[in-house]
mmCIF file of C-alpha atoms in Angstrom:
data_model
loop_
_atom_site.group_PDB
_atom_site.id
_atom_site.type_symbol
_atom_site.label_atom_id
_atom_site.label_comp_id
_atom_site.label_asym_id
_atom_site.label_seq_id
_atom_site.Cartn_x
_atom_site.Cartn_y
_atom_site.Cartn_z
ATOM 1 C CA MET A 1 70.631 85.038 -16.117
ATOM 2 C CA ASN A 2 72.658 81.727 -16.615
ATOM 3 C CA ILE A 3 74.487 82.261 -13.368
ATOM 4 C CA ASP A 4 76.773 79.965 -11.472
ATOM 5 C CA PHE A 5 75.995 79.416 -7.673
ATOM 6 C CA HIS A 6 77.158 77.595 -4.759
ATOM 7 C CA ILE A 7 76.329 73.936 -4.307
ATOM 8 C CA LYS A 8 75.781 72.445 -1.008
ATOM 9 C CA PRO A 9 76.172 68.543 -0.821
ATOM 10 C CA GLU A 10 72.445 68.460 0.449
ATOM 11 C CA ILE A 11 71.039 70.703 -2.530
ATOM 12 C CA ARG A 12 67.295 69.752 -3.227
ATOM 13 C CA ILE A 13 67.084 68.529 -6.702
ATOM 14 C CA LEU A 14 64.027 67.522 -8.535
ATOM 15 C CA GLY A 15 64.282 64.854 -11.232
ATOM 16 C CA ILE A 16 61.318 64.359 -13.608
ATOM 17 C CA ASP A 17 60.623 61.292 -15.905
ATOM 18 C CA ASP A 18 57.618 60.059 -17.679
ATOM 19 C CA SER A 19 56.141 56.631 -17.839
ATOM 20 C CA ALA A 20 55.369 54.354 -20.953
ATOM 21 C CA LEU A 21 52.838 55.619 -23.504
ATOM 22 C CA LEU A 22 50.119 53.159 -22.651
ATOM 23 C CA ASN A 23 47.081 55.597 -22.425
ATOM 24 C CA GLU A 24 46.150 59.057 -23.709
ATOM 25 C CA LYS A 25 47.257 60.449 -20.227
ATOM 26 C CA VAL A 26 50.991 59.855 -19.386
ATOM 27 C CA MET A 27 52.108 59.832 -15.707
ATOM 28 C CA ILE A 28 55.070 62.001 -14.961
ATOM 29 C CA VAL A 29 56.933 61.371 -11.722
ATOM 30 C CA GLY A 30 59.247 63.710 -9.759
ATOM 31 C CA ALA A 31 61.744 62.499 -7.206
ATOM 32 C CA VAL A 32 63.017 65.118 -4.892
ATOM 33 C CA PHE A 33 66.687 64.381 -3.735
ATOM 34 C CA ARG A 34 69.057 65.776 -1.254
ATOM 35 C CA GLY A 35 72.231 65.873 -3.526
ATOM 36 C CA GLY A 36 72.769 62.470 -5.108
ATOM 37 C CA ASP A 37 72.283 60.835 -1.774
ATOM 38 C CA TRP A 38 68.648 60.213 -0.641
ATOM 39 C CA ILE A 39 65.043 60.627 -1.768
ATOM 40 C CA ASP A 40 63.081 63.144 0.240
ATOM 41 C CA GLY A 41 59.805 63.109 -1.670
ATOM 42 C CA VAL A 42 57.811 61.734 -4.636
ATOM 43 C CA LEU A 43 55.564 63.896 -6.953
ATOM 44 C CA ARG A 44 53.160 62.653 -9.472
ATOM 45 C CA SER A 45 51.035 64.269 -12.240
ATOM 46 C CA GLU A 46 49.541 63.504 -15.646
ATOM 47 C CA ILE A 47 50.188 65.008 -19.024
ATOM 48 C CA THR A 48 48.551 64.484 -22.463
ATOM 49 C CA LYS A 49 50.162 61.990 -24.929
ATOM 50 C CA ASP A 50 51.501 64.285 -27.729
ATOM 51 C CA GLY A 51 49.798 67.224 -26.234
ATOM 52 C CA LEU A 52 51.263 70.534 -25.410
ATOM 53 C CA ASP A 53 50.448 70.633 -21.727
ATOM 54 C CA ALA A 54 53.782 69.393 -20.173
ATOM 55 C CA THR A 55 55.237 72.956 -19.382
ATOM 56 C CA GLU A 56 52.158 73.856 -17.605
ATOM 57 C CA VAL A 57 51.641 70.586 -15.746
ATOM 58 C CA ILE A 58 55.262 70.476 -14.469
ATOM 59 C CA CYS A 59 54.951 74.062 -13.248
ATOM 60 C CA ASN A 60 52.028 73.522 -11.257
ATOM 61 C CA MET A 61 53.374 70.161 -9.859
ATOM 62 C CA ILE A 62 56.328 71.989 -8.615
ATOM 63 C CA LYS A 63 54.475 75.076 -7.394
ATOM 64 C CA LYS A 64 51.966 73.378 -5.351
ATOM 65 C CA SER A 65 54.529 70.934 -3.847
ATOM 66 C CA LYS A 66 55.657 71.403 -0.100
ATOM 67 C CA HIS A 67 59.238 71.141 -1.495
ATOM 68 C CA TYR A 68 58.882 74.155 -3.776
ATOM 69 C CA ASP A 69 60.806 76.534 -1.458
ATOM 70 C CA GLN A 70 63.646 74.010 -1.170
ATOM 71 C CA ILE A 71 64.185 72.865 -4.550
ATOM 72 C CA ARG A 72 67.256 74.546 -6.315
ATOM 73 C CA THR A 73 67.455 72.804 -9.634
ATOM 74 C CA VAL A 74 65.065 70.626 -11.875
ATOM 75 C CA ILE A 75 66.675 68.003 -14.067
ATOM 76 C CA LEU A 76 64.672 66.892 -17.047
ATOM 77 C CA ASP A 77 65.326 63.797 -19.165
ATOM 78 C CA GLY A 78 65.266 65.470 -22.564
ATOM 79 C CA ILE A 79 62.568 68.085 -23.352
ATOM 80 C CA THR A 80 59.969 65.911 -24.901
ATOM 81 C CA TYR A 81 57.600 63.907 -22.531
ATOM 82 C CA GLY A 82 54.625 61.778 -23.241
ATOM 83 C CA GLY A 83 55.639 61.492 -26.929
ATOM 84 C CA PHE A 84 55.940 64.852 -28.536
ATOM 85 C CA ASN A 85 54.832 67.049 -25.450
ATOM 86 C CA VAL A 86 57.630 69.556 -25.525
ATOM 87 C CA VAL A 87 58.730 71.470 -22.197
ATOM 88 C CA ASP A 88 59.502 75.004 -22.558
ATOM 89 C CA ILE A 89 62.550 75.188 -20.139
ATOM 90 C CA GLN A 90 62.755 78.987 -20.440
ATOM 91 C CA MET A 91 59.176 79.234 -19.372
ATOM 92 C CA LEU A 92 59.454 76.590 -16.679
ATOM 93 C CA TYR A 93 62.510 78.563 -15.286
ATOM 94 C CA ARG A 94 60.533 81.921 -15.393
ATOM 95 C CA GLU A 95 57.387 80.605 -13.794
ATOM 96 C CA THR A 96 58.944 78.603 -11.030
ATOM 97 C CA GLY A 97 62.252 80.707 -10.512
ATOM 98 C CA ILE A 98 63.951 77.259 -10.296
ATOM 99 C CA PRO A 99 67.020 76.693 -12.779
ATOM 100 C CA VAL A 100 66.649 73.729 -15.209
ATOM 101 C CA ILE A 101 68.968 71.325 -16.544
ATOM 102 C CA VAL A 102 68.036 69.098 -19.453
ATOM 103 C CA VAL A 103 70.049 65.869 -19.466
ATOM 104 C CA MET A 104 70.384 63.692 -22.759
ATOM 105 C CA ARG A 105 72.572 60.688 -23.213
ATOM 106 C CA SER A 106 73.141 61.359 -26.876
ATOM 107 C CA TYR A 107 73.045 64.270 -29.078
ATOM 108 C CA PRO A 108 69.496 64.778 -30.308
ATOM 109 C CA ASP A 109 68.694 63.950 -33.943
ATOM 110 C CA PHE A 110 67.087 67.136 -34.970
ATOM 111 C CA GLU A 111 66.244 66.057 -38.472
ATOM 112 C CA LYS A 112 64.350 63.097 -37.285
ATOM 113 C CA ILE A 113 62.460 65.254 -34.733
ATOM 114 C CA LYS A 114 61.762 67.866 -37.517
ATOM 115 C CA SER A 115 60.457 65.055 -39.942
ATOM 116 C CA ALA A 116 58.161 63.776 -37.107
ATOM 117 C CA LEU A 117 56.715 67.281 -36.302
ATOM 118 C CA LYS A 118 55.504 67.538 -39.856
ATOM 119 C CA TYR A 119 52.641 65.255 -38.752
ATOM 120 C CA PHE A 120 51.529 67.838 -36.103
ATOM 121 C CA PRO A 121 49.130 70.771 -37.223
ATOM 122 C CA ASP A 122 51.135 72.859 -34.472
ATOM 123 C CA GLY A 123 54.495 71.331 -35.451
ATOM 124 C CA GLU A 124 55.983 74.852 -35.983
ATOM 125 C CA GLU A 125 55.088 76.011 -32.398
ATOM 126 C CA ARG A 126 56.703 72.805 -31.090
ATOM 127 C CA TRP A 127 59.795 73.392 -33.197
ATOM 128 C CA THR A 128 59.946 76.843 -31.711
ATOM 129 C CA ILE A 129 59.961 75.705 -28.179
ATOM 130 C CA ILE A 130 62.585 73.051 -29.030
ATOM 131 C CA LYS A 131 64.828 75.831 -30.475
ATOM 132 C CA ARG A 132 64.176 78.036 -27.513
ATOM 133 C CA ALA A 133 65.786 75.418 -25.183
ATOM 134 C CA GLY A 134 69.206 76.808 -26.488
ATOM 135 C CA LYS A 135 72.411 75.320 -27.376
ATOM 136 C CA ILE A 136 73.427 71.780 -26.671
ATOM 137 C CA GLU A 137 76.688 71.388 -24.693
ATOM 138 C CA ARG A 138 78.716 68.199 -24.088
ATOM 139 C CA ILE A 139 79.850 67.263 -20.582
ATOM 140 C CA PRO A 140 82.757 64.775 -20.389
ATOM 141 C CA GLY A 141 81.898 61.860 -18.004
ATOM 142 C CA GLU A 142 83.834 59.102 -16.436
ATOM 143 C CA LYS A 143 82.652 56.566 -18.718
ATOM 144 C CA SER A 144 80.671 58.283 -21.393
ATOM 145 C CA PRO A 145 79.704 62.071 -22.178
ATOM 146 C CA ILE A 146 76.339 63.385 -21.568
ATOM 147 C CA TYR A 147 74.662 66.437 -23.485
ATOM 148 C CA ILE A 148 72.784 69.113 -21.631
ATOM 149 C CA GLN A 149 70.838 72.345 -22.025
ATOM 150 C CA ARG A 150 70.043 74.708 -19.432
ATOM 151 C CA ALA A 151 67.953 77.711 -18.186
ATOM 152 C CA GLY A 152 68.939 80.007 -15.370
ATOM 153 C CA ILE A 153 72.141 78.168 -14.435
ATOM 154 C CA GLY A 154 75.895 78.438 -15.477
ATOM 155 C CA VAL A 155 77.507 75.425 -17.057
ATOM 156 C CA GLU A 156 80.225 75.224 -14.365
ATOM 157 C CA THR A 157 77.394 74.827 -11.809
ATOM 158 C CA VAL A 158 75.745 72.214 -14.091
ATOM 159 C CA LYS A 159 78.830 70.322 -14.219
ATOM 160 C CA LYS A 160 79.216 70.361 -10.309
ATOM 161 C CA ILE A 161 75.534 69.056 -9.924
ATOM 162 C CA ILE A 162 76.242 66.187 -12.395
ATOM 163 C CA ARG A 163 79.344 65.231 -10.676
ATOM 164 C CA LEU A 164 77.608 65.507 -7.170
ATOM 165 C CA THR A 165 74.552 63.356 -8.195
ATOM 166 C CA SER A 166 75.851 60.855 -10.862
ATOM 167 C CA ILE A 167 77.141 58.450 -8.263
ATOM 168 C CA ARG A 168 75.437 55.240 -9.221
ATOM 169 C CA SER A 169 75.474 55.467 -12.902
ATOM 170 C CA ASN A 170 76.191 58.058 -15.612
ATOM 171 C CA ILE A 171 72.858 59.929 -15.171
ATOM 172 C CA PRO A 172 72.135 62.028 -12.001
ATOM 173 C CA GLU A 173 70.256 60.010 -9.142
ATOM 174 C CA PRO A 174 66.989 62.048 -9.175
ATOM 175 C CA LEU A 175 66.450 61.195 -12.786
ATOM 176 C CA ARG A 176 67.549 57.430 -12.515
ATOM 177 C CA VAL A 177 65.119 57.062 -9.513
ATOM 178 C CA ALA A 178 62.223 59.084 -11.167
ATOM 179 C CA HIS A 179 62.622 56.489 -14.022
ATOM 180 C CA LEU A 180 62.619 53.545 -11.813
ATOM 181 C CA ILE A 181 59.380 54.728 -10.067
ATOM 182 C CA ALA A 182 57.586 55.719 -13.457
ATOM 183 C CA THR A 183 58.457 52.390 -15.060
ATOM 184 C CA GLY A 184 57.917 50.256 -11.888
ATOM 185 C CA ILE A 185 54.392 51.759 -11.124
ATOM 186 C CA ILE A 186 53.196 51.699 -14.718
ATOM 187 C CA LEU A 187 54.570 48.273 -15.703
ATOM 188 C CA GLY A 188 54.608 46.541 -12.363
ATOM 189 C CA GLU A 189 58.337 46.342 -12.345
ATOM 190 C CA SER A 190 60.950 49.055 -13.017
ATOM 191 C CA ARG A 191 63.207 48.968 -16.058
ATOM 192 C CA GLY A 192 66.644 50.452 -16.437
ATOM 193 C CA LYS A 193 67.361 52.915 -19.256
ATOM 194 C CA ALA A 194 68.162 51.293 -22.684
ATOM 195 C CA MET B 1 64.420 27.954 11.042
ATOM 196 C CA ASN B 2 64.944 31.397 12.440
ATOM 197 C CA ILE B 3 68.638 31.334 11.804
ATOM 198 C CA ASP B 4 71.084 34.219 11.861
ATOM 199 C CA PHE B 5 73.113 34.852 8.821
ATOM 200 C CA HIS B 6 75.926 37.268 7.398
ATOM 201 C CA ILE B 7 75.060 40.675 6.407
ATOM 202 C CA LYS B 8 76.963 42.307 3.398
ATOM 203 C CA PRO B 9 76.562 46.037 3.223
ATOM 204 C CA GLU B 10 74.928 45.650 -0.167
ATOM 205 C CA ILE B 11 72.397 43.053 0.884
ATOM 206 C CA ARG B 12 69.283 43.311 -1.367
ATOM 207 C CA ILE B 13 66.251 44.085 0.922
ATOM 208 C CA LEU B 14 62.643 44.623 -0.336
ATOM 209 C CA GLY B 15 60.478 46.929 1.654
ATOM 210 C CA ILE B 16 56.725 46.877 0.969
ATOM 211 C CA ASP B 17 53.997 49.424 1.832
ATOM 212 C CA ASP B 18 50.549 50.137 0.712
ATOM 213 C CA SER B 19 48.942 53.365 -0.388
ATOM 214 C CA ALA B 20 45.752 55.193 0.865
ATOM 215 C CA LEU B 21 42.426 53.320 0.867
ATOM 216 C CA LEU B 22 40.849 55.458 -1.920
ATOM 217 C CA ASN B 23 39.331 52.309 -3.860
ATOM 218 C CA GLU B 24 38.527 48.698 -3.656
ATOM 219 C CA LYS B 25 41.735 48.038 -5.092
ATOM 220 C CA VAL B 26 44.791 49.121 -3.036
ATOM 221 C CA MET B 27 48.114 49.609 -4.663
ATOM 222 C CA ILE B 28 51.178 48.103 -2.879
ATOM 223 C CA VAL B 29 54.750 49.260 -3.774
ATOM 224 C CA GLY B 30 57.961 47.391 -3.148
ATOM 225 C CA ALA B 31 61.303 49.185 -3.024
ATOM 226 C CA VAL B 32 64.513 47.015 -3.648
ATOM 227 C CA PHE B 33 67.361 48.445 -1.891
ATOM 228 C CA ARG B 34 71.088 47.758 -1.565
ATOM 229 C CA GLY B 35 71.529 47.964 1.974
ATOM 230 C CA GLY B 36 70.232 51.196 3.326
ATOM 231 C CA ASP B 37 72.042 53.208 0.537
ATOM 232 C CA TRP B 38 70.173 53.130 -2.794
ATOM 233 C CA ILE B 39 67.304 52.006 -4.685
ATOM 234 C CA ASP B 40 67.679 49.376 -7.247
ATOM 235 C CA GLY B 41 64.095 48.780 -8.383
ATOM 236 C CA VAL B 42 60.512 49.490 -7.968
ATOM 237 C CA LEU B 43 57.703 46.804 -7.849
ATOM 238 C CA ARG B 44 54.004 47.547 -7.955
ATOM 239 C CA SER B 45 50.900 45.310 -7.487
ATOM 240 C CA GLU B 46 47.444 45.573 -6.352
ATOM 241 C CA ILE B 47 45.541 44.015 -3.389
ATOM 242 C CA THR B 48 41.777 44.194 -2.344
ATOM 243 C CA LYS B 49 40.736 46.468 0.457
ATOM 244 C CA ASP B 50 39.775 44.317 3.488
ATOM 245 C CA GLY B 51 40.339 41.269 1.236
ATOM 246 C CA LEU B 52 42.559 38.239 2.008
ATOM 247 C CA ASP B 53 44.693 38.184 -0.979
ATOM 248 C CA ALA B 54 47.706 40.100 0.336
ATOM 249 C CA THR B 55 49.835 36.982 0.917
ATOM 250 C CA GLU B 56 49.421 35.673 -2.412
ATOM 251 C CA VAL B 57 49.761 38.970 -4.322
ATOM 252 C CA ILE B 58 52.976 39.754 -2.372
ATOM 253 C CA CYS B 59 54.260 36.255 -3.086
ATOM 254 C CA ASN B 60 53.698 36.542 -6.672
ATOM 255 C CA MET B 61 55.098 40.125 -6.965
ATOM 256 C CA ILE B 62 58.329 38.681 -5.481
ATOM 257 C CA LYS B 63 58.609 35.514 -7.416
ATOM 258 C CA LYS B 64 57.981 37.100 -10.784
ATOM 259 C CA SER B 65 60.400 39.981 -10.214
ATOM 260 C CA LYS B 66 63.853 39.951 -11.826
ATOM 261 C CA HIS B 67 65.316 40.724 -8.375
ATOM 262 C CA TYR B 68 63.835 37.553 -6.774
ATOM 263 C CA ASP B 69 67.263 35.751 -6.977
ATOM 264 C CA GLN B 70 69.070 38.611 -5.128
ATOM 265 C CA ILE B 71 66.362 39.608 -2.422
ATOM 266 C CA ARG B 72 67.573 38.424 0.926
ATOM 267 C CA THR B 73 65.014 39.862 3.160
ATOM 268 C CA VAL B 74 61.566 41.275 2.934
ATOM 269 C CA ILE B 75 60.518 44.093 5.315
ATOM 270 C CA LEU B 76 56.764 44.638 5.884
ATOM 271 C CA ASP B 77 55.104 47.625 7.639
ATOM 272 C CA GLY B 78 53.021 45.705 9.992
ATOM 273 C CA ILE B 79 51.101 42.752 8.838
ATOM 274 C CA THR B 80 47.799 44.291 7.779
ATOM 275 C CA TYR B 81 47.838 45.840 4.120
ATOM 276 C CA GLY B 82 44.927 47.560 2.481
ATOM 277 C CA GLY B 83 42.727 47.730 5.670
ATOM 278 C CA PHE B 84 42.476 44.255 7.279
ATOM 279 C CA ASN B 85 44.118 42.221 4.396
ATOM 280 C CA VAL B 86 46.408 40.300 6.683
ATOM 281 C CA VAL B 87 49.833 38.965 5.521
ATOM 282 C CA ASP B 88 50.885 35.339 6.553
ATOM 283 C CA ILE B 89 54.513 35.945 7.102
ATOM 284 C CA GLN B 90 55.154 32.216 7.668
ATOM 285 C CA MET B 91 53.530 31.394 4.443
ATOM 286 C CA LEU B 92 55.414 34.268 2.568
ATOM 287 C CA TYR B 93 58.679 32.838 3.963
ATOM 288 C CA ARG B 94 57.773 29.273 3.018
ATOM 289 C CA GLU B 95 56.656 30.254 -0.481
ATOM 290 C CA THR B 96 59.502 32.522 -1.433
ATOM 291 C CA GLY B 97 62.322 31.178 0.675
ATOM 292 C CA ILE B 98 62.991 34.757 1.713
ATOM 293 C CA PRO B 99 63.304 35.754 5.331
ATOM 294 C CA VAL B 100 60.630 38.246 6.472
ATOM 295 C CA ILE B 101 60.866 40.970 8.980
ATOM 296 C CA VAL B 102 57.698 43.019 10.169
ATOM 297 C CA VAL B 103 58.376 46.438 11.588
ATOM 298 C CA MET B 104 56.012 48.422 13.772
ATOM 299 C CA ARG B 105 56.431 51.719 15.489
ATOM 300 C CA SER B 106 54.464 50.833 18.346
ATOM 301 C CA TYR B 107 53.182 47.689 20.087
ATOM 302 C CA PRO B 108 49.989 46.625 18.398
ATOM 303 C CA ASP B 109 46.716 47.100 20.179
ATOM 304 C CA PHE B 110 45.424 43.455 19.875
ATOM 305 C CA GLU B 111 42.214 44.258 21.721
ATOM 306 C CA LYS B 112 41.290 46.723 19.120
ATOM 307 C CA ILE B 113 42.190 44.535 16.336
ATOM 308 C CA LYS B 114 40.083 41.805 17.801
ATOM 309 C CA SER B 115 37.022 44.131 18.134
ATOM 310 C CA ALA B 116 37.406 45.127 14.570
ATOM 311 C CA LEU B 117 37.684 41.567 13.274
ATOM 312 C CA LYS B 118 34.229 40.835 14.783
ATOM 313 C CA TYR B 119 32.633 42.660 11.804
ATOM 314 C CA PHE B 120 34.493 40.084 9.426
ATOM 315 C CA PRO B 121 32.737 36.908 8.614
ATOM 316 C CA ASP B 122 36.142 35.368 8.391
ATOM 317 C CA GLY B 123 37.533 37.124 11.367
ATOM 318 C CA GLU B 124 38.531 33.950 13.125
ATOM 319 C CA GLU B 125 40.630 33.066 10.150
ATOM 320 C CA ARG B 126 42.404 36.586 10.163
ATOM 321 C CA TRP B 127 42.961 36.302 13.835
ATOM 322 C CA THR B 128 44.746 32.932 13.496
ATOM 323 C CA ILE B 129 46.987 34.416 10.684
ATOM 324 C CA ILE B 130 47.778 37.364 13.144
ATOM 325 C CA LYS B 131 48.573 34.957 15.931
ATOM 326 C CA ARG B 132 50.695 32.858 13.442
ATOM 327 C CA ALA B 133 52.980 35.858 12.997
ATOM 328 C CA GLY B 134 54.605 35.025 16.344
ATOM 329 C CA LYS B 135 55.923 36.895 19.151
ATOM 330 C CA ILE B 136 56.621 40.592 19.137
ATOM 331 C CA GLU B 137 60.134 41.674 20.101
ATOM 332 C CA ARG B 138 61.322 45.092 21.124
ATOM 333 C CA ILE B 139 64.362 46.437 19.326
ATOM 334 C CA PRO B 140 65.970 49.469 21.086
ATOM 335 C CA GLY B 141 66.709 52.421 18.720
ATOM 336 C CA GLU B 142 68.788 55.438 18.979
ATOM 337 C CA LYS B 143 65.687 57.663 19.431
ATOM 338 C CA SER B 144 62.843 55.353 20.023
ATOM 339 C CA PRO B 145 62.249 51.486 20.018
ATOM 340 C CA ILE B 146 60.639 49.490 17.216
ATOM 341 C CA TYR B 147 58.706 46.269 17.526
ATOM 342 C CA ILE B 148 59.306 43.488 15.155
ATOM 343 C CA GLN B 149 58.075 40.055 14.244
ATOM 344 C CA ARG B 150 60.065 37.657 11.999
ATOM 345 C CA ALA B 151 59.939 34.506 9.908
ATOM 346 C CA GLY B 152 63.230 32.591 8.884
ATOM 347 C CA ILE B 153 65.547 35.013 10.543
ATOM 348 C CA GLY B 154 67.310 35.225 13.903
ATOM 349 C CA VAL B 155 66.755 38.254 16.056
ATOM 350 C CA GLU B 156 70.535 39.293 15.984
ATOM 351 C CA THR B 157 70.426 39.379 12.120
ATOM 352 C CA VAL B 158 67.188 41.456 12.246
ATOM 353 C CA LYS B 159 69.153 44.061 14.561
ATOM 354 C CA LYS B 160 72.025 44.273 12.210
ATOM 355 C CA ILE B 161 69.629 44.744 9.132
ATOM 356 C CA ILE B 162 67.650 47.378 10.988
ATOM 357 C CA ARG B 163 70.925 49.181 12.215
ATOM 358 C CA LEU B 164 72.253 48.871 8.468
ATOM 359 C CA THR B 165 69.206 50.430 6.891
ATOM 360 C CA SER B 166 67.736 52.838 9.400
ATOM 361 C CA ILE B 167 70.155 55.658 8.542
ATOM 362 C CA ARG B 168 67.885 58.530 7.549
ATOM 363 C CA SER B 169 65.137 57.941 10.236
ATOM 364 C CA ASN B 170 64.231 55.274 12.659
ATOM 365 C CA ILE B 171 62.617 53.086 10.092
ATOM 366 C CA PRO B 172 64.635 51.025 7.434
ATOM 367 C CA GLU B 173 65.137 52.919 4.154
ATOM 368 C CA PRO B 174 63.483 50.331 1.848
ATOM 369 C CA LEU B 175 60.287 50.847 3.971
ATOM 370 C CA ARG B 176 60.643 54.596 4.067
ATOM 371 C CA VAL B 177 61.121 54.951 0.517
ATOM 372 C CA ALA B 178 58.307 52.390 -0.502
ATOM 373 C CA HIS B 179 55.999 54.700 1.726
ATOM 374 C CA LEU B 180 57.137 57.803 -0.187
ATOM 375 C CA ILE B 181 56.424 56.250 -3.616
ATOM 376 C CA ALA B 182 53.012 54.766 -2.595
ATOM 377 C CA THR B 183 51.689 58.036 -1.166
ATOM 378 C CA GLY B 184 53.410 60.206 -3.765
ATOM 379 C CA ILE B 185 51.845 58.197 -6.704
ATOM 380 C CA ILE B 186 48.340 57.936 -5.269
ATOM 381 C CA LEU B 187 47.989 61.448 -3.700
ATOM 382 C CA GLY B 188 50.239 63.429 -6.022
ATOM 383 C CA GLU B 189 52.784 64.148 -3.286
ATOM 384 C CA SER B 190 54.410 61.930 -0.750
ATOM 385 C CA ARG B 191 53.666 62.223 2.795
ATOM 386 C CA GLY B 192 55.862 61.276 5.768
ATOM 387 C CA LYS B 193 54.718 58.686 8.363
ATOM 388 C CA ALA B 194 52.690 60.108 11.351
#
């Protein structure tokens, strides 16, 4: 099911980021983009810090959006949101019918994640979801590589989408802008990625 | 002091919009843009519904921002925010040193505003601030005209900035995006301007 498909320059892409962990509820922000070019809409929802509701909340946020019919790809910033709230990208793809790309700036430290999950009563379940996200692939970039996981989309199409949208930095615009909005709204002023 | 100045394509512009009037406190959102092209930062602050703190809050939001040194123009969506919280654009210009452009999609109905202000004990003060914003000028657009007021900037420079930034709609990108963010965050999904 990881098919490659044709990419129009104005393909609608939803980038999702979370905000700082200030409270029990963590805001997530979605930025709907046309290609890497311009923002078409903003979505907002809430997940529980260290909870397990991220997959369902993101599914609902997408499915009730007026942009649902148009969105062709969802881009996530890693698969853990709001602490260790793990997104099941296979389920997100199955429930929404929209292919999912996970973007990471560095190869995840699985040993560290596994150690942290020991403190969760349902650590095993979270670890299963993490493994289900599939293999991690390295995508060479102009300055630095990025690492991806994917559901419902071929690696050649992922490369094209990343090339189309990473025009202002080495991360796709929908994610960069979702991050600016999430940090700006919660902290009063946006912060760049470390 | 309403001077014309040279506009670089990447001129930093701050667009400010407010959110829906759901509570006593109303969120205002600033979008820092490079020209009409891409978003560089997001600012957030709060004003009082029907209060008189908008000028001071906006001044402080700008002056404490890391973008303060770079911002060359502030664009406002009318001069009343959060109900009848009137922005004193002359004071905003004087306090920040940054020229201010007010953009309106239609000529304001001053009779209606004056009637509404009768219900405010300090209605006279608000009316004085409104008058101080100066004359309203009509700027022809490709589809429809817009109306502007200005402080610290010549009309020819205003025209250039509006032409540079109104590339996705008939309103400048920094305002369009500030509006998408403010409505998206407060309502869960952004809404276009009526």
